[in-house]
Amino acid sequence: MRVGVLALQGAFIEHQKILRQLGIETRQVRLPEHLDDIDALIIPGGESTTIRKLAKTYDLIEPLREFAEHKPVWGTCAGMIALAKDIGGEEPIVGAMNITVNRNAFGRQIDSFEADLMFEVLGDVPFHAIFIRAPIVTAIAGDVVVLSRLSDGRIVAVREGHLLATAFHPELTNDTRLHQYFLDIIAGQG
Ligand code: GLN
């Protein structure tokens, strides 16, 4: 199994480190042809406007859309924004998931925070999540399943079949369970 990490901007190295820890071969994706020999893709956190701009420059938008139609893709933070079909009036980036997101939902005062999240799919031990200028999922449609919420009920992790999106940065903690969960999705066992 080989997992690509979109390496235009943002926290792609950290995702690669965790994947390698789990014994998975990784590939940095910067050009359309880099998508050819990978089984799945992670779109990291960073700045979604920059990711959009660079993806356009490298002619990656359409190849990413085609890839996400049938191969597993996980978007974290800015990557969640990239995957959303509705980002509030702006043109979607990849636009593969039936979610509406509000960018920078937490405003300036609390632009970064940490929270312990419960995930049914991860069992009884909470996942310590780091949020950095994070988006929030404000609406879901289609076959989207909510995987986790903040204690006030706001949605921060969702899955739609082979597509996964988390509002926080799982690559910045030592907890590898969400990466393992994504690998299980790729293997058809998640
Ligand atoms: N606020 C950023 C954006 O709009 C996302 C932040 C992040 O990925 N940590 O793209």
PDB file of C-alpha atoms and ligand atoms in Angstrom:
ATOM      1  CA  MET A   1       0.000   0.000   0.000  1.00  0.00           C
ATOM      2  CA  ARG A   2       1.306   3.457  -0.881  1.00  0.00           C
ATOM      3  CA  VAL A   3      -0.303   6.610   0.510  1.00  0.00           C
ATOM      4  CA  GLY A   4       0.231   9.995  -1.100  1.00  0.00           C
ATOM      5  CA  VAL A   5       0.303  13.259   0.799  1.00  0.00           C
ATOM      6  CA  LEU A   6      -0.549  16.447  -1.083  1.00  0.00           C
ATOM      7  CA  ALA A   7       2.683  18.388  -0.634  1.00  0.00           C
ATOM      8  CA  LEU A   8       1.875  21.834  -2.019  1.00  0.00           C
ATOM      9  CA  GLN A   9       1.864  23.586   1.356  1.00  0.00           C
ATOM     10  CA  GLY A  10       1.169  22.871   5.005  1.00  0.00           C
ATOM     11  CA  ALA A  11       1.788  19.965   7.395  1.00  0.00           C
ATOM     12  CA  PHE A  12       2.546  17.199   4.895  1.00  0.00           C
ATOM     13  CA  ILE A  13       5.863  16.071   6.419  1.00  0.00           C
ATOM     14  CA  GLU A  14       4.180  15.330   9.753  1.00  0.00           C
ATOM     15  CA  HIS A  15       1.610  13.090   8.033  1.00  0.00           C
ATOM     16  CA  GLN A  16       4.400  11.261   6.219  1.00  0.00           C
ATOM     17  CA  LYS A  17       6.229  10.672   9.516  1.00  0.00           C
ATOM     18  CA  ILE A  18       3.195   9.030  11.087  1.00  0.00           C
ATOM     19  CA  LEU A  19       2.520   6.905   8.012  1.00  0.00           C
ATOM     20  CA  ARG A  20       6.133   5.739   8.023  1.00  0.00           C
ATOM     21  CA  GLN A  21       5.867   4.923  11.741  1.00  0.00           C
ATOM     22  CA  LEU A  22       2.966   2.680  10.769  1.00  0.00           C
ATOM     23  CA  GLY A  23       5.129   0.989   8.143  1.00  0.00           C
ATOM     24  CA  ILE A  24       3.433   2.615   5.169  1.00  0.00           C
ATOM     25  CA  GLU A  25       5.240   3.850   2.080  1.00  0.00           C
ATOM     26  CA  THR A  26       4.406   7.466   1.279  1.00  0.00           C
ATOM     27  CA  ARG A  27       4.686   9.707  -1.735  1.00  0.00           C
ATOM     28  CA  GLN A  28       4.620  13.512  -1.975  1.00  0.00           C
ATOM     29  CA  VAL A  29       2.039  14.618  -4.508  1.00  0.00           C
ATOM     30  CA  ARG A  30       2.766  17.849  -6.383  1.00  0.00           C
ATOM     31  CA  LEU A  31       1.893  16.966  -9.957  1.00  0.00           C
ATOM     32  CA  PRO A  32      -1.009  15.072 -11.558  1.00  0.00           C
ATOM     33  CA  GLU A  33       1.205  12.100 -12.468  1.00  0.00           C
ATOM     34  CA  HIS A  34       2.090  11.592  -8.796  1.00  0.00           C
ATOM     35  CA  LEU A  35      -1.496  10.400  -8.290  1.00  0.00           C
ATOM     36  CA  ASP A  36      -1.009   7.504 -10.684  1.00  0.00           C
ATOM     37  CA  ASP A  37       0.653   4.994  -8.385  1.00  0.00           C
ATOM     38  CA  ILE A  38      -0.864   5.702  -4.977  1.00  0.00           C
ATOM     39  CA  ASP A  39      -3.762   3.930  -3.292  1.00  0.00           C
ATOM     40  CA  ALA A  40      -5.003   6.864  -1.230  1.00  0.00           C
ATOM     41  CA  LEU A  41      -4.284  10.505  -0.485  1.00  0.00           C
ATOM     42  CA  ILE A  42      -4.074  12.804   2.536  1.00  0.00           C
ATOM     43  CA  ILE A  43      -4.720  16.520   2.048  1.00  0.00           C
ATOM     44  CA  PRO A  44      -2.991  18.204   4.995  1.00  0.00           C
ATOM     45  CA  GLY A  45      -3.784  21.278   7.029  1.00  0.00           C
ATOM     46  CA  GLY A  46      -2.278  24.557   5.990  1.00  0.00           C
ATOM     47  CA  GLU A  47      -3.973  27.440   4.214  1.00  0.00           C
ATOM     48  CA  SER A  48      -6.748  26.407   1.876  1.00  0.00           C
ATOM     49  CA  THR A  49      -6.497  29.522  -0.307  1.00  0.00           C
ATOM     50  CA  THR A  50      -2.808  28.748  -0.908  1.00  0.00           C
ATOM     51  CA  ILE A  51      -3.533  25.071  -1.529  1.00  0.00           C
ATOM     52  CA  ARG A  52      -6.237  26.109  -4.033  1.00  0.00           C
ATOM     53  CA  LYS A  53      -3.897  28.513  -5.824  1.00  0.00           C
ATOM     54  CA  LEU A  54      -1.043  26.015  -6.087  1.00  0.00           C
ATOM     55  CA  ALA A  55      -3.343  23.144  -7.093  1.00  0.00           C
ATOM     56  CA  LYS A  56      -4.625  25.339  -9.951  1.00  0.00           C
ATOM     57  CA  THR A  57      -1.108  26.301 -10.983  1.00  0.00           C
ATOM     58  CA  TYR A  58      -0.072  22.640 -11.155  1.00  0.00           C
ATOM     59  CA  ASP A  59      -3.287  21.572 -12.959  1.00  0.00           C
ATOM     60  CA  LEU A  60      -4.180  19.343 -10.049  1.00  0.00           C
ATOM     61  CA  ILE A  61      -7.814  20.320  -9.407  1.00  0.00           C
ATOM     62  CA  GLU A  62      -9.454  18.039 -11.971  1.00  0.00           C
ATOM     63  CA  PRO A  63      -7.105  15.062 -11.291  1.00  0.00           C
ATOM     64  CA  LEU A  64      -7.803  15.431  -7.558  1.00  0.00           C
ATOM     65  CA  ARG A  65     -11.558  15.422  -8.239  1.00  0.00           C
ATOM     66  CA  GLU A  66     -11.264  12.280 -10.322  1.00  0.00           C
ATOM     67  CA  PHE A  67      -9.052  10.603  -7.717  1.00  0.00           C
ATOM     68  CA  ALA A  68     -11.509  11.372  -4.895  1.00  0.00           C
ATOM     69  CA  GLU A  69     -14.373   9.821  -6.845  1.00  0.00           C
ATOM     70  CA  HIS A  70     -13.155   6.302  -6.213  1.00  0.00           C
ATOM     71  CA  LYS A  71     -10.017   6.321  -4.057  1.00  0.00           C
ATOM     72  CA  PRO A  72      -9.785   7.063  -0.315  1.00  0.00           C
ATOM     73  CA  VAL A  73      -8.946  10.663   0.566  1.00  0.00           C
ATOM     74  CA  TRP A  74      -8.558  12.142   4.045  1.00  0.00           C
ATOM     75  CA  GLY A  75      -8.596  15.911   4.509  1.00  0.00           C
ATOM     76  CA  THR A  76      -7.366  17.459   7.746  1.00  0.00           C
ATOM     77  CA  CYS A  77      -8.226  21.090   8.592  1.00  0.00           C
ATOM     78  CA  ALA A  78      -7.523  23.000   5.334  1.00  0.00           C
ATOM     79  CA  GLY A  79      -7.819  19.560   3.717  1.00  0.00           C
ATOM     80  CA  MET A  80     -11.357  19.284   5.098  1.00  0.00           C
ATOM     81  CA  ILE A  81     -12.127  22.638   3.461  1.00  0.00           C
ATOM     82  CA  ALA A  82     -10.637  21.313   0.212  1.00  0.00           C
ATOM     83  CA  LEU A  83     -12.904  18.252   0.308  1.00  0.00           C
ATOM     84  CA  ALA A  84     -16.142  20.090   1.128  1.00  0.00           C
ATOM     85  CA  LYS A  85     -18.712  20.661  -1.582  1.00  0.00           C
ATOM     86  CA  ASP A  86     -19.969  23.794   0.171  1.00  0.00           C
ATOM     87  CA  ILE A  87     -17.542  26.295   1.656  1.00  0.00           C
ATOM     88  CA  GLY A  88     -19.987  29.150   1.915  1.00  0.00           C
ATOM     89  CA  GLY A  89     -20.245  30.791  -1.455  1.00  0.00           C
ATOM     90  CA  GLU A  90     -16.656  30.297  -2.548  1.00  0.00           C
ATOM     91  CA  GLU A  91     -16.010  27.872  -5.384  1.00  0.00           C
ATOM     92  CA  PRO A  92     -15.256  24.396  -3.937  1.00  0.00           C
ATOM     93  CA  ILE A  93     -11.663  23.192  -4.266  1.00  0.00           C
ATOM     94  CA  VAL A  94     -11.883  19.401  -4.698  1.00  0.00           C
ATOM     95  CA  GLY A  95     -15.533  19.440  -3.638  1.00  0.00           C
ATOM     96  CA  ALA A  96     -15.998  15.701  -3.087  1.00  0.00           C
ATOM     97  CA  MET A  97     -17.867  15.472   0.226  1.00  0.00           C
ATOM     98  CA  ASN A  98     -21.455  16.390   1.004  1.00  0.00           C
ATOM     99  CA  ILE A  99     -20.547  18.727   3.837  1.00  0.00           C
ATOM    100  CA  THR A 100     -20.872  22.444   4.420  1.00  0.00           C
ATOM    101  CA  VAL A 101     -17.956  23.971   6.302  1.00  0.00           C
ATOM    102  CA  ASN A 102     -17.416  27.312   7.906  1.00  0.00           C
ATOM    103  CA  ARG A 103     -13.773  28.343   7.555  1.00  0.00           C
ATOM    104  CA  ASN A 104     -12.135  29.925  10.585  1.00  0.00           C
ATOM    105  CA  ALA A 105     -15.251  29.138  12.579  1.00  0.00           C
ATOM    106  CA  PHE A 106     -13.667  29.910  15.919  1.00  0.00           C
ATOM    107  CA  GLY A 107     -12.569  33.459  15.156  1.00  0.00           C
ATOM    108  CA  ARG A 108      -9.426  35.227  16.244  1.00  0.00           C
ATOM    109  CA  GLN A 109      -9.780  35.076  20.023  1.00  0.00           C
ATOM    110  CA  ILE A 110      -9.585  31.310  20.166  1.00  0.00           C
ATOM    111  CA  ASP A 111      -7.907  30.566  16.889  1.00  0.00           C
ATOM    112  CA  SER A 112      -6.095  27.600  18.440  1.00  0.00           C
ATOM    113  CA  PHE A 113      -7.239  25.219  21.155  1.00  0.00           C
ATOM    114  CA  GLU A 114      -7.078  21.590  22.171  1.00  0.00           C
ATOM    115  CA  ALA A 115      -9.899  19.232  23.047  1.00  0.00           C
ATOM    116  CA  ASP A 116     -10.374  15.599  23.971  1.00  0.00           C
ATOM    117  CA  LEU A 117     -12.756  14.067  21.458  1.00  0.00           C
ATOM    118  CA  MET A 118     -14.724  10.869  21.675  1.00  0.00           C
ATOM    119  CA  PHE A 119     -14.841   8.696  18.563  1.00  0.00           C
ATOM    120  CA  GLU A 120     -17.045   5.648  18.587  1.00  0.00           C
ATOM    121  CA  VAL A 121     -14.753   4.073  15.979  1.00  0.00           C
ATOM    122  CA  LEU A 122     -11.706   4.510  18.256  1.00  0.00           C
ATOM    123  CA  GLY A 123     -13.153   3.011  21.410  1.00  0.00           C
ATOM    124  CA  ASP A 124     -13.160   4.446  24.929  1.00  0.00           C
ATOM    125  CA  VAL A 125      -9.929   6.424  24.904  1.00  0.00           C
ATOM    126  CA  PRO A 126     -10.472  10.045  23.808  1.00  0.00           C
ATOM    127  CA  PHE A 127      -8.412  11.519  20.966  1.00  0.00           C
ATOM    128  CA  HIS A 128      -6.481  14.616  22.001  1.00  0.00           C
ATOM    129  CA  ALA A 129      -7.107  17.025  19.123  1.00  0.00           C
ATOM    130  CA  ILE A 130      -5.240  20.213  18.219  1.00  0.00           C
ATOM    131  CA  PHE A 131      -7.334  22.819  16.407  1.00  0.00           C
ATOM    132  CA  ILE A 132      -5.562  25.642  14.549  1.00  0.00           C
ATOM    133  CA  ARG A 133      -7.815  28.218  12.853  1.00  0.00           C
ATOM    134  CA  ALA A 134     -10.033  25.244  12.280  1.00  0.00           C
ATOM    135  CA  PRO A 135     -13.152  24.924  10.178  1.00  0.00           C
ATOM    136  CA  ILE A 136     -16.368  23.431  11.535  1.00  0.00           C
ATOM    137  CA  VAL A 137     -18.893  21.279   9.708  1.00  0.00           C
ATOM    138  CA  THR A 138     -22.190  23.149   9.785  1.00  0.00           C
ATOM    139  CA  ALA A 139     -24.297  20.771   7.683  1.00  0.00           C
ATOM    140  CA  ILE A 140     -24.107  17.258   6.299  1.00  0.00           C
ATOM    141  CA  ALA A 141     -25.993  15.562   3.483  1.00  0.00           C
ATOM    142  CA  GLY A 142     -25.862  12.405   1.394  1.00  0.00           C
ATOM    143  CA  ASP A 143     -24.215   9.463   3.138  1.00  0.00           C
ATOM    144  CA  VAL A 144     -22.095  11.512   5.514  1.00  0.00           C
ATOM    145  CA  VAL A 145     -21.647   9.980   8.964  1.00  0.00           C
ATOM    146  CA  VAL A 146     -20.573  12.093  11.937  1.00  0.00           C
ATOM    147  CA  LEU A 147     -17.567  10.545  13.701  1.00  0.00           C
ATOM    148  CA  SER A 148     -16.988  13.126  16.406  1.00  0.00           C
ATOM    149  CA  ARG A 149     -18.283  16.374  17.866  1.00  0.00           C
ATOM    150  CA  LEU A 150     -17.054  18.971  20.316  1.00  0.00           C
ATOM    151  CA  SER A 151     -18.780  18.886  23.704  1.00  0.00           C
ATOM    152  CA  ASP A 152     -21.129  21.653  22.484  1.00  0.00           C
ATOM    153  CA  GLY A 153     -22.290  19.404  19.631  1.00  0.00           C
ATOM    154  CA  ARG A 154     -20.412  21.015  16.754  1.00  0.00           C
ATOM    155  CA  ILE A 155     -19.212  18.493  14.173  1.00  0.00           C
ATOM    156  CA  VAL A 156     -15.437  18.096  13.759  1.00  0.00           C
ATOM    157  CA  ALA A 157     -14.984  14.685  12.084  1.00  0.00           C
ATOM    158  CA  VAL A 158     -16.990  13.060   9.297  1.00  0.00           C
ATOM    159  CA  ARG A 159     -16.836  10.156   6.915  1.00  0.00           C
ATOM    160  CA  GLU A 160     -18.615   9.581   3.623  1.00  0.00           C
ATOM    161  CA  GLY A 161     -17.715   6.121   2.340  1.00  0.00           C
ATOM    162  CA  HIS A 162     -14.060   6.254   1.274  1.00  0.00           C
ATOM    163  CA  LEU A 163     -13.734   9.937   2.198  1.00  0.00           C
ATOM    164  CA  LEU A 164     -12.692  11.159   5.643  1.00  0.00           C
ATOM    165  CA  ALA A 165     -12.411  14.700   7.007  1.00  0.00           C
ATOM    166  CA  THR A 166     -11.237  16.046  10.351  1.00  0.00           C
ATOM    167  CA  ALA A 167     -11.219  19.715  11.387  1.00  0.00           C
ATOM    168  CA  PHE A 168      -8.141  19.353  13.599  1.00  0.00           C
ATOM    169  CA  HIS A 169      -4.499  18.213  13.159  1.00  0.00           C
ATOM    170  CA  PRO A 170      -4.061  14.508  14.050  1.00  0.00           C
ATOM    171  CA  GLU A 171      -0.539  14.597  12.588  1.00  0.00           C
ATOM    172  CA  LEU A 172       0.610  16.945  15.377  1.00  0.00           C
ATOM    173  CA  THR A 173       0.044  14.458  18.197  1.00  0.00           C
ATOM    174  CA  ASN A 174       1.627  11.082  18.856  1.00  0.00           C
ATOM    175  CA  ASP A 175      -1.698   9.290  18.627  1.00  0.00           C
ATOM    176  CA  THR A 176      -1.653   7.219  15.451  1.00  0.00           C
ATOM    177  CA  ARG A 177      -5.179   5.805  15.767  1.00  0.00           C
ATOM    178  CA  LEU A 178      -6.822   8.057  13.165  1.00  0.00           C
ATOM    179  CA  HIS A 179      -4.098   7.300  10.640  1.00  0.00           C
ATOM    180  CA  GLN A 180      -4.636   3.617  11.387  1.00  0.00           C
ATOM    181  CA  TYR A 181      -8.385   4.119  10.912  1.00  0.00           C
ATOM    182  CA  PHE A 182      -7.717   5.686   7.488  1.00  0.00           C
ATOM    183  CA  LEU A 183      -5.474   2.733   6.591  1.00  0.00           C
ATOM    184  CA  ASP A 184      -8.340   0.403   7.563  1.00  0.00           C
ATOM    185  CA  ILE A 185     -10.657   2.355   5.236  1.00  0.00           C
ATOM    186  CA  ILE A 186      -8.092   1.954   2.426  1.00  0.00           C
ATOM    187  CA  ALA A 187      -7.855  -1.770   3.127  1.00  0.00           C
ATOM    188  CA  GLY A 188     -11.648  -1.972   3.027  1.00  0.00           C
ATOM    189  CA  GLN A 189     -11.831  -2.911   6.680  1.00  0.00           C
ATOM    190  CA  GLY A 190     -12.734   0.432   8.230  1.00  0.00           C
TER     191      GLY A 190
HETATM  192  N1  GLN B   1      -7.966  28.433   8.363  1.00  0.00           N
HETATM  193  C1  GLN B   1      -7.257  27.696   7.385  1.00  0.00           C
HETATM  194  C2  GLN B   1      -7.930  27.782   6.031  1.00  0.00           C
HETATM  195  O1  GLN B   1      -8.896  28.425   5.879  1.00  0.00           O
HETATM  196  C3  GLN B   1      -7.091  26.250   7.796  1.00  0.00           C
HETATM  197  C4  GLN B   1      -6.182  26.153   8.981  1.00  0.00           C
HETATM  198  C5  GLN B   1      -5.436  24.868   9.111  1.00  0.00           C
HETATM  199  O2  GLN B   1      -5.388  24.038   8.192  1.00  0.00           O
HETATM  200  N2  GLN B   1      -4.806  24.702  10.233  1.00  0.00           N
HETATM  201  O3  GLN B   1      -7.467  27.178   5.092  1.00  0.00           O
END
